[in-house]
PDB file of C-alpha atoms in Angstrom:
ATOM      1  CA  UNK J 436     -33.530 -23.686   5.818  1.00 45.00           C
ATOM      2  CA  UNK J 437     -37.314 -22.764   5.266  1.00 47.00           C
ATOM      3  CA  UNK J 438     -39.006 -24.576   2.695  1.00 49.00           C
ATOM      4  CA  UNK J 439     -38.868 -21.583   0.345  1.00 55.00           C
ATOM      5  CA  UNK J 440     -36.664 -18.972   0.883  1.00 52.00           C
ATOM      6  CA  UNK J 441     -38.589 -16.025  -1.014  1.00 55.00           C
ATOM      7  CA  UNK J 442     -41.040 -16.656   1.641  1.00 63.00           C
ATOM      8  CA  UNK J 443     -41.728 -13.986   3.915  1.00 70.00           C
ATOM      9  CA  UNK J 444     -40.157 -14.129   7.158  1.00 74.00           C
ATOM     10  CA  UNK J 445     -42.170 -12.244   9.639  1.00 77.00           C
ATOM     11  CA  UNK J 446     -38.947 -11.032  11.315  1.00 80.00           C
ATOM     12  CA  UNK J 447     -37.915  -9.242   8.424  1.00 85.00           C
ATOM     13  CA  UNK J 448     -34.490 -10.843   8.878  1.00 83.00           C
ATOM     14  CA  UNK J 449     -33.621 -10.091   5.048  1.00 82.00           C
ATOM     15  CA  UNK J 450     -34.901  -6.359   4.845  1.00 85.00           C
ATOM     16  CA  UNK J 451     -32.948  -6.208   8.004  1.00 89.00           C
ATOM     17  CA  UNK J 452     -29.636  -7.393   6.587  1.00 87.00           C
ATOM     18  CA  UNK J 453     -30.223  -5.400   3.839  1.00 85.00           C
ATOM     19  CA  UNK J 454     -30.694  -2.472   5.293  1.00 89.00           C
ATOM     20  CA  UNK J 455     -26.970  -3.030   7.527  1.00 92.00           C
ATOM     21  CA  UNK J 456     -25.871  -3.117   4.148  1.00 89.00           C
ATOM     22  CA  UNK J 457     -26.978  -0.072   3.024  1.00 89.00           C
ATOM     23  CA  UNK J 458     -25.634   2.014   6.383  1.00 92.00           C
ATOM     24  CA  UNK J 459     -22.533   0.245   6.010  1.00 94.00           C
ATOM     25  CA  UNK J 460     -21.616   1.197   2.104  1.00 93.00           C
ATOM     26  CA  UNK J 461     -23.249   4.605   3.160  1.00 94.00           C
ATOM     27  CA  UNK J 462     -21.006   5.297   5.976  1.00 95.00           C
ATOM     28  CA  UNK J 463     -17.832   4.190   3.636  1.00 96.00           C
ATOM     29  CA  UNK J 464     -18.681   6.369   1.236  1.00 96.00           C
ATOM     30  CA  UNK J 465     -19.257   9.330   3.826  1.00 95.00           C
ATOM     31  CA  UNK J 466     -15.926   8.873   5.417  1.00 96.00           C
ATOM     32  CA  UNK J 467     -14.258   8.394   2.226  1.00 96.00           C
ATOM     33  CA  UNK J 468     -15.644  11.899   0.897  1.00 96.00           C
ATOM     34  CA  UNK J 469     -14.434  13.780   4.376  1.00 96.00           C
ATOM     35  CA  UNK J 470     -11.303  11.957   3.788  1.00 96.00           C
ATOM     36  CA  UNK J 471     -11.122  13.301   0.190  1.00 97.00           C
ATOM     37  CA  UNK J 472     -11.867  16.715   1.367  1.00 95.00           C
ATOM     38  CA  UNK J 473      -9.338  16.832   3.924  1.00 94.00           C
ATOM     39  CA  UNK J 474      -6.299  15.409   1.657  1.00 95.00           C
ATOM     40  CA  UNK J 475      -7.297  18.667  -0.406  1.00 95.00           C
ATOM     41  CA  UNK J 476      -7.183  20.920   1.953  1.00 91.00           C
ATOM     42  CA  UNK J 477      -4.098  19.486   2.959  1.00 91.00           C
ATOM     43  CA  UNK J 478      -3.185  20.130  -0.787  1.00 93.00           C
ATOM     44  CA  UNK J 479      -2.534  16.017  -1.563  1.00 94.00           C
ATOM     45  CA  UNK J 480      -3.984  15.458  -4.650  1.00 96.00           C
ATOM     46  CA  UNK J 481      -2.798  11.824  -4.633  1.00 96.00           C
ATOM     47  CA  UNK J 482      -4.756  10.954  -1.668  1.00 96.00           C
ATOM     48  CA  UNK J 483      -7.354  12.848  -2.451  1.00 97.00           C
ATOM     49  CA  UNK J 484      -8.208  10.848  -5.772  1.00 97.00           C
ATOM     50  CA  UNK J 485      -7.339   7.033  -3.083  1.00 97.00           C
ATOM     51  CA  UNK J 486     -10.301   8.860  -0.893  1.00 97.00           C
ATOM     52  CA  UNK J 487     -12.186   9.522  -3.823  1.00 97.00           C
ATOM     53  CA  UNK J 488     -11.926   5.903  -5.728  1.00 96.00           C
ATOM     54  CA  UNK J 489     -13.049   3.933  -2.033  1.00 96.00           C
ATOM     55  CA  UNK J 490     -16.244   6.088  -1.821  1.00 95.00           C
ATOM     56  CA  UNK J 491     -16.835   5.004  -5.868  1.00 95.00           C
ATOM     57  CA  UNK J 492     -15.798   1.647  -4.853  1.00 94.00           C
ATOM     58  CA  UNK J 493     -18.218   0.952  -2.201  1.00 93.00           C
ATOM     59  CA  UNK J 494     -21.054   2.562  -4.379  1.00 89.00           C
ATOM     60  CA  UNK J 495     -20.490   0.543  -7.751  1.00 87.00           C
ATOM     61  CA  UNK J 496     -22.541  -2.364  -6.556  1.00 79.00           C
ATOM     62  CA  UNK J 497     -25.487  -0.538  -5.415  1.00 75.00           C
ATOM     63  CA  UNK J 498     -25.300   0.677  -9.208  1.00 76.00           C
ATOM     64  CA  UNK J 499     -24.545  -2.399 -10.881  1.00 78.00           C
ATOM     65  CA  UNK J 500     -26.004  -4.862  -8.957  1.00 68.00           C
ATOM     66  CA  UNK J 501     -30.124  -5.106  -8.293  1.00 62.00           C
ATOM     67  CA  UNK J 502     -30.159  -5.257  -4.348  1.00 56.00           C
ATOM     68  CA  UNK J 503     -32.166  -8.415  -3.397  1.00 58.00           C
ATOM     69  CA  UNK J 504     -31.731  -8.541   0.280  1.00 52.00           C
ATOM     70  CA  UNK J 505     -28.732 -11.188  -0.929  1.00 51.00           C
ATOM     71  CA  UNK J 506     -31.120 -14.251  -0.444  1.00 56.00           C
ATOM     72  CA  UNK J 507     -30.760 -15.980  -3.605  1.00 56.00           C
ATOM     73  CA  UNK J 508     -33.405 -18.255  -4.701  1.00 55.00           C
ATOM     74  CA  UNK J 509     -31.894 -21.956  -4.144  1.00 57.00           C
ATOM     75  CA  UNK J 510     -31.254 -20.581   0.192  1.00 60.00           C
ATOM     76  CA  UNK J 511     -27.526 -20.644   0.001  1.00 69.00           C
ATOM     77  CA  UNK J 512     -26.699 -17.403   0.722  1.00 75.00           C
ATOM     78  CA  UNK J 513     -23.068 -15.828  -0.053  1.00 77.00           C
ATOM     79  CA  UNK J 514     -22.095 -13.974   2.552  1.00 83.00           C
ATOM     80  CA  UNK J 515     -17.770 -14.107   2.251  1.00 88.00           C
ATOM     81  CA  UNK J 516     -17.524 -11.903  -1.025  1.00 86.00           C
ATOM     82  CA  UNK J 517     -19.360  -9.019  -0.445  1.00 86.00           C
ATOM     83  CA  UNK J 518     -18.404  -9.033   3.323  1.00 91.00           C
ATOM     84  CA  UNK J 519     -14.659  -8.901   2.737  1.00 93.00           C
ATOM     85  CA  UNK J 520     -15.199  -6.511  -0.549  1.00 92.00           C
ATOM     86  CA  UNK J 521     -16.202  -3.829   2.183  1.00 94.00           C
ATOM     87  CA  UNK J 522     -13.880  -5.123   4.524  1.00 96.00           C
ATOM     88  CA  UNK J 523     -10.936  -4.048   2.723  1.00 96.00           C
ATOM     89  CA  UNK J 524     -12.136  -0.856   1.780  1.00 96.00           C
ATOM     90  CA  UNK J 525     -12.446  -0.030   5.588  1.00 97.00           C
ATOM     91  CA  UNK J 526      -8.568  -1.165   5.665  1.00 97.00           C
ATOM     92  CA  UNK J 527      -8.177   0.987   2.614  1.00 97.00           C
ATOM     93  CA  UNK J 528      -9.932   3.576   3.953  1.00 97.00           C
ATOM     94  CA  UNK J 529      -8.044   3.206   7.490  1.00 97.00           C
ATOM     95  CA  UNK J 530      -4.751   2.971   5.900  1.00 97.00           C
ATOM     96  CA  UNK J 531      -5.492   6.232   3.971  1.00 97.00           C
ATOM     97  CA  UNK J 532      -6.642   8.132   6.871  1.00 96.00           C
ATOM     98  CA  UNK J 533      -3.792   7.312   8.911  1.00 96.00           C
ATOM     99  CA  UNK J 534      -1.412   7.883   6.069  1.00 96.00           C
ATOM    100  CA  UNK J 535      -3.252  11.646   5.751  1.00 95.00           C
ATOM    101  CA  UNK J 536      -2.649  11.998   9.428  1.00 94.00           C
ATOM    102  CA  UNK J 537       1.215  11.383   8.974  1.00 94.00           C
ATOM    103  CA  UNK J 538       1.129  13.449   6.042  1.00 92.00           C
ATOM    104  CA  UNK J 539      -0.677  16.366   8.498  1.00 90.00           C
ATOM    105  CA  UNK J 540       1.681  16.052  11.017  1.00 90.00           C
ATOM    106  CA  UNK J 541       4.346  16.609   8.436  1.00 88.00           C
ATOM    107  CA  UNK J 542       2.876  19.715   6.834  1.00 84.00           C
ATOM    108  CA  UNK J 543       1.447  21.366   9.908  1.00 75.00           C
ATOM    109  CA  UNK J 544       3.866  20.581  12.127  1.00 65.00           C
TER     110      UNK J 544
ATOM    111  CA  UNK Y1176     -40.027 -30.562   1.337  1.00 47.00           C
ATOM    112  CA  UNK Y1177     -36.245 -30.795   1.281  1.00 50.00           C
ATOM    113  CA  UNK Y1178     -36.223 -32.765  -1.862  1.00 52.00           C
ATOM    114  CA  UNK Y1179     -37.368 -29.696  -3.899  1.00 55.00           C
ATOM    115  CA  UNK Y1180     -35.594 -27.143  -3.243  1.00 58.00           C
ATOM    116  CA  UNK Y1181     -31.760 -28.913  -2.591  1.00 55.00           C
ATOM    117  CA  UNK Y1182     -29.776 -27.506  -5.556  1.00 55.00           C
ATOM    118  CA  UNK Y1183     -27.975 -30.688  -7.264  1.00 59.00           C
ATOM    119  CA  UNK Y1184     -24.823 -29.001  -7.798  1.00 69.00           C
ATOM    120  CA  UNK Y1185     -22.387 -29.261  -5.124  1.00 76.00           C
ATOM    121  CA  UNK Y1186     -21.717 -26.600  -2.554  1.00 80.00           C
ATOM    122  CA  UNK Y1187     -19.283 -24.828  -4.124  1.00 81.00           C
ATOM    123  CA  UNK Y1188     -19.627 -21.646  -1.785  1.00 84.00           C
ATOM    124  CA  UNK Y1189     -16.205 -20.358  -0.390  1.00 85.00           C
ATOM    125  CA  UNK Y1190     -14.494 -19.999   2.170  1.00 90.00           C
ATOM    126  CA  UNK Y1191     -14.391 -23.618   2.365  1.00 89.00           C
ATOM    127  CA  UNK Y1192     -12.813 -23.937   5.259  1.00 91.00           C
ATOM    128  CA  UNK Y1193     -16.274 -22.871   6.735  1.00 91.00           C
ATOM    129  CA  UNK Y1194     -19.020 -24.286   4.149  1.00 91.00           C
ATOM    130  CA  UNK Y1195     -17.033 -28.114   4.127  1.00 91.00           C
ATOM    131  CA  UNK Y1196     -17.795 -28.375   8.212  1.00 92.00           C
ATOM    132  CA  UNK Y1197     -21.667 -29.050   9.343  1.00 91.00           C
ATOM    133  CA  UNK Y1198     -25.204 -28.601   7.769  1.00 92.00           C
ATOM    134  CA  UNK Y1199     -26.842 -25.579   6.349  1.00 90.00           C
ATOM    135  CA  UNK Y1200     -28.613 -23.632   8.836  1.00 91.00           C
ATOM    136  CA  UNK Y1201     -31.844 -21.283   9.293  1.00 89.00           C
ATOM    137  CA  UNK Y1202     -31.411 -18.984   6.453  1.00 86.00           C
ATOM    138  CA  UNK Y1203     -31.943 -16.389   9.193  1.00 88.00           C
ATOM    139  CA  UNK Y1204     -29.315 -17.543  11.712  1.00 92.00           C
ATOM    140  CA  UNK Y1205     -26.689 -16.642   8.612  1.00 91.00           C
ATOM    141  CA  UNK Y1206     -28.377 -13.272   7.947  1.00 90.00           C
ATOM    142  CA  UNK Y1207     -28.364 -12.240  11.995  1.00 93.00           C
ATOM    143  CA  UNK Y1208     -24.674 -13.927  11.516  1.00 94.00           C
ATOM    144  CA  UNK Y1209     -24.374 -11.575   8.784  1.00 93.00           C
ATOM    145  CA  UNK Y1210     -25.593  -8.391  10.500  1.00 94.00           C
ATOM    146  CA  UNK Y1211     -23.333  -8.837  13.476  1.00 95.00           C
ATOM    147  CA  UNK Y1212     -20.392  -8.697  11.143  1.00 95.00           C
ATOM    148  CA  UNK Y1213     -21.721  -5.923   9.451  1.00 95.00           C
ATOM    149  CA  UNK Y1214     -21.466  -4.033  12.350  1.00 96.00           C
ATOM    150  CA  UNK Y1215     -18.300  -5.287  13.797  1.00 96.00           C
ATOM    151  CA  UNK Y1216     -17.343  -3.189  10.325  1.00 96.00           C
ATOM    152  CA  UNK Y1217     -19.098   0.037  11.054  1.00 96.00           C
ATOM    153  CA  UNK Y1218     -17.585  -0.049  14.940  1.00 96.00           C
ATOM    154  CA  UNK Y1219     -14.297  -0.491  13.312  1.00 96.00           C
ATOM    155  CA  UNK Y1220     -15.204   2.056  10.225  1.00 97.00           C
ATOM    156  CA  UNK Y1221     -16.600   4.219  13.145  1.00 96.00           C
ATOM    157  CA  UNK Y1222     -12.762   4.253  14.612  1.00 95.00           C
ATOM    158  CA  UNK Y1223     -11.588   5.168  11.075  1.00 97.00           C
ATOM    159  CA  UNK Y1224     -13.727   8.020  10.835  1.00 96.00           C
ATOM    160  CA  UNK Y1225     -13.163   9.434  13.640  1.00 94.00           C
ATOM    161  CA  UNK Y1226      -9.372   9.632  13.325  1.00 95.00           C
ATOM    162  CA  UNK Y1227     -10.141  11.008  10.117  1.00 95.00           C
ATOM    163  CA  UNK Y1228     -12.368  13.525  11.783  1.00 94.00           C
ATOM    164  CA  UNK Y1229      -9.300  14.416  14.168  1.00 92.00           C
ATOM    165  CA  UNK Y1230      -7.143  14.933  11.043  1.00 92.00           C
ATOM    166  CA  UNK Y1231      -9.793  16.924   9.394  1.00 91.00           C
ATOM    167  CA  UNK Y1232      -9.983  19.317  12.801  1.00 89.00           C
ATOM    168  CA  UNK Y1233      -6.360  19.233  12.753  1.00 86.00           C
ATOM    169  CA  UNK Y1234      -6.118  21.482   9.518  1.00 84.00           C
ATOM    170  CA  UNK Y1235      -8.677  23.757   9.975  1.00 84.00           C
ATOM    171  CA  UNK Y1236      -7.833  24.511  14.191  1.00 83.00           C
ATOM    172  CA  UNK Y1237      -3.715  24.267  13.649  1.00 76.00           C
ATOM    173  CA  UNK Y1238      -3.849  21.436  16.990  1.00 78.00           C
ATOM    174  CA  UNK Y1239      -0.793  19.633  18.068  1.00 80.00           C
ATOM    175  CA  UNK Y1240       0.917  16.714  16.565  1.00 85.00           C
ATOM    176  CA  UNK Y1241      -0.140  14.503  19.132  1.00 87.00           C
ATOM    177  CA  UNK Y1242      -3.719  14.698  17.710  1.00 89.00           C
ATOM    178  CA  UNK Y1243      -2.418  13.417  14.777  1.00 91.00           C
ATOM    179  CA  UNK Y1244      -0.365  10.390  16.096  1.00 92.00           C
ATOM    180  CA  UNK Y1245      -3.620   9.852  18.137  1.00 92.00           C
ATOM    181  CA  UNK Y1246      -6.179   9.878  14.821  1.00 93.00           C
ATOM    182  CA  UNK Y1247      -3.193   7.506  12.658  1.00 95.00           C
ATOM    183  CA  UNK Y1248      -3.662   5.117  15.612  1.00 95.00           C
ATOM    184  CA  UNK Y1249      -7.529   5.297  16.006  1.00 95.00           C
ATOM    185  CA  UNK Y1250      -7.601   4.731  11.943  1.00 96.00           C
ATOM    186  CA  UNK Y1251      -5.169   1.431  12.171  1.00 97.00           C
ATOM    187  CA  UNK Y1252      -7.247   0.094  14.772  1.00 96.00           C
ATOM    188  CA  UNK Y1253     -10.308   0.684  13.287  1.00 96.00           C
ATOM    189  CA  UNK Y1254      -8.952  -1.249   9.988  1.00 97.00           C
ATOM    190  CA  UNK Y1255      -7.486  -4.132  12.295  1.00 96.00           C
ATOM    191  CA  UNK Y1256     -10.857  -4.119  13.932  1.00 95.00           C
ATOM    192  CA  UNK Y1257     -12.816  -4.946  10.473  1.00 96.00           C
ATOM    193  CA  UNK Y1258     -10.664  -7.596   9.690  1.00 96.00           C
ATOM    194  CA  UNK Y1259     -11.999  -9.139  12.659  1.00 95.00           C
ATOM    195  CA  UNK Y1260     -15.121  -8.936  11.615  1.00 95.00           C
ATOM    196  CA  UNK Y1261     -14.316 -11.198   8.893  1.00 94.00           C
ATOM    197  CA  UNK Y1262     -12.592 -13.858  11.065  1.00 95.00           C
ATOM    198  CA  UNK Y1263     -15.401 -14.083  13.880  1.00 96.00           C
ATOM    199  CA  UNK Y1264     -18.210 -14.419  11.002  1.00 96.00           C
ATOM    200  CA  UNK Y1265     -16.441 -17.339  10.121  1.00 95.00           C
ATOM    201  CA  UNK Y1266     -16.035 -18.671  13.370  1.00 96.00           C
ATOM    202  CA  UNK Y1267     -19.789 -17.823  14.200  1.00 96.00           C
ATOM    203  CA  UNK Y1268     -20.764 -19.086  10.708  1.00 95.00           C
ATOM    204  CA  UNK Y1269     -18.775 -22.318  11.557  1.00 96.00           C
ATOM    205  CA  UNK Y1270     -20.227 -23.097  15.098  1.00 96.00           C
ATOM    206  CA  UNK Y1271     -23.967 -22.327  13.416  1.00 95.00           C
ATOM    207  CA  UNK Y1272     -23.110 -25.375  10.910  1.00 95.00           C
ATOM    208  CA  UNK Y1273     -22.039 -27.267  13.193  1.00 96.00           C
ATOM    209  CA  UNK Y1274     -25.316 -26.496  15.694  1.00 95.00           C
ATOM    210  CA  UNK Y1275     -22.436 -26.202  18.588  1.00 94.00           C
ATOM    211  CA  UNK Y1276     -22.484 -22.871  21.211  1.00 94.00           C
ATOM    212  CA  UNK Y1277     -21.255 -19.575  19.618  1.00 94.00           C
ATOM    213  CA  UNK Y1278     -17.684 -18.817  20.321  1.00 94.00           C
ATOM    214  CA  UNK Y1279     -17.384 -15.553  23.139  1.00 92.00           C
ATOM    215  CA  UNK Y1280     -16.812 -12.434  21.381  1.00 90.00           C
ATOM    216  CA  UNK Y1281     -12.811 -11.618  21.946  1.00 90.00           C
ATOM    217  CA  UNK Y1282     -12.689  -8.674  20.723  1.00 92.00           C
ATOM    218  CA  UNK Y1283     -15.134  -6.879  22.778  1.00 94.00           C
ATOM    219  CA  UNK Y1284     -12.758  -6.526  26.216  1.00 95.00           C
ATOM    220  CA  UNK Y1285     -10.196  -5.312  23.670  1.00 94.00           C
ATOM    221  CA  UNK Y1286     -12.171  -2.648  22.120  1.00 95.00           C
ATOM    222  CA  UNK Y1287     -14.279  -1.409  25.713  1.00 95.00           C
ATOM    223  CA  UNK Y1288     -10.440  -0.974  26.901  1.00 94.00           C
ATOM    224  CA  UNK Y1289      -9.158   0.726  23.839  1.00 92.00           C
ATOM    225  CA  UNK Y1290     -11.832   2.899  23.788  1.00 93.00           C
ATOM    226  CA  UNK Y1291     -11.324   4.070  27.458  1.00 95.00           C
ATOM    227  CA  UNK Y1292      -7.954   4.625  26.809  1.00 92.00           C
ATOM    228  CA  UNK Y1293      -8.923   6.720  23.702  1.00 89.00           C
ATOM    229  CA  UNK Y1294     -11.272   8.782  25.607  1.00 92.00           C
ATOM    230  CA  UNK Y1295      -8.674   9.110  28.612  1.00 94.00           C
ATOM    231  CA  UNK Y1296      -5.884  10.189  26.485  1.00 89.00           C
ATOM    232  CA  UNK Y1297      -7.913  12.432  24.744  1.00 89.00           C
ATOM    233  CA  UNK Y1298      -9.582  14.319  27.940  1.00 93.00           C
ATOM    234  CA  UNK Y1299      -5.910  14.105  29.273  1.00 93.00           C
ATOM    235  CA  UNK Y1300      -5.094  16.195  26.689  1.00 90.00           C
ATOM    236  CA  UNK Y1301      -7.495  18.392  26.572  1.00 90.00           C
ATOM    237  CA  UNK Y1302      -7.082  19.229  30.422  1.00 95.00           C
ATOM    238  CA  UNK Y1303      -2.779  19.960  29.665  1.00 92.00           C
ATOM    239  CA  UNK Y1304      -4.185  22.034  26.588  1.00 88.00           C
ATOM    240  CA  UNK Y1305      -6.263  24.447  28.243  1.00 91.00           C
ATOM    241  CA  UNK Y1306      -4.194  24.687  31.634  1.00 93.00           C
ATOM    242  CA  UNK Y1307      -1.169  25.610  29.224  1.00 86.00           C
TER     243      UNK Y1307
END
């Protein structure tokens, strides 16, 4: 552990972290939206709100929560809770999408 | 130096079956630790979206069925493959405490050969869809 965390590393290893956050949530949220939009046009309402609440999900933090590269200021860092948060929405999120594919095959035929 | 900045609280950090084993490491080891997960999750998400994508094709070009077994697979897959992500952070996170050699990435061989099979499949059936 460096002597004091909020020092600045010169490999940018926080901003770096941060920013796979940030394309992580982001592509969630983007795959949750086309999922959304599908499950309409497949005329699913139901699914279409599930696609709908995992793109909100993965963006509440960002909104609640002041984004400080997650490098708190005693060094421990706490990696598990927001890693598995966004974990299961991808296994929402994949569970959804193959659910809508099902659903497609049954419609369309 | 180390005397300072210790918290005096226990670690009470969890999971614990990775935080009881070994010492803390370079703050920056856990971040790169941290980033490798993180995209273990987008390959899988990556999966997910693009059986999604297949679906969304699906209902605007009227394609076959098949497409959409295909895109329900590619979507499990990708959801089984984030949930890896999880388990090898803690496994990396682990061996990092414990200043041992980083366990081999398993999962690679099994996603390079599910993705050629993807692709395969998927050129397969394009070639039977435009010779029909």
């Amino acid at each position: 552990m460096p002597a004091d965390p909020r020092e600045r590393d010169p490999g940018l290893q926080p901003e770096r972290t941060a920013l796979a956050w940030q394309r992580t949530v982001l592509s969630v949220t983007v795959g949750s939206l086309v999922l959304a939009a599908t499950a309409v046009r497949l005329d699913r309402p139901v699914l279409a709100v599930a696609a709908a609440g995992v793109a909100v999900a993965a963006m509440l933090p960002i909104v609640l929560r002041i984004p400080d590269g997650d490098l708190p200021a005693h060094g421990r860092l706490r990696s598990w809770g927001f890693l598995s948060r966004v974990v299961w929405l991808v296994v929402a999120l994949g569970l959804l999408g193959a659910t809508t594919a099902v659903t497609s095959l049954v419609v369309l035929g | 130096m180390t005397d300072d900045h210790v918290p005096p609280q226990p670690d009470r950090r969890r999971p614990r079956s990775v935080y009881e084993v070994g010492t803390e490491p370079d703050a920056r080891f856990s971040l790169a630790n941290e980033r490798t997960a993180l995209a273990w999750v987008r390959t899988g998400l990556s999966l997910v979206a693009g059986g999604i994508a297949l679906t969304s094709f699906a209902t605007f070009a009227d394609l076959s069925g098949v497409l959409d077994v295909v895109a329900a697979v590619a979507c499990l897959a990708g959801a089984s493959l984030s949930i890896w992500a999880l388990v090898s952070w803690a496994r990396n996170e682990r061996a990092l405490r414990r200043d041992e050699p980083l366990p081999s990435p398993r999962a690679l061989p099994v996603l390079v050969v599910g993705v050629v099979a993807f692709g395969l499949g998927l050129a397969a059936y394009a070639v039977v869809e435009a010779l029909a």
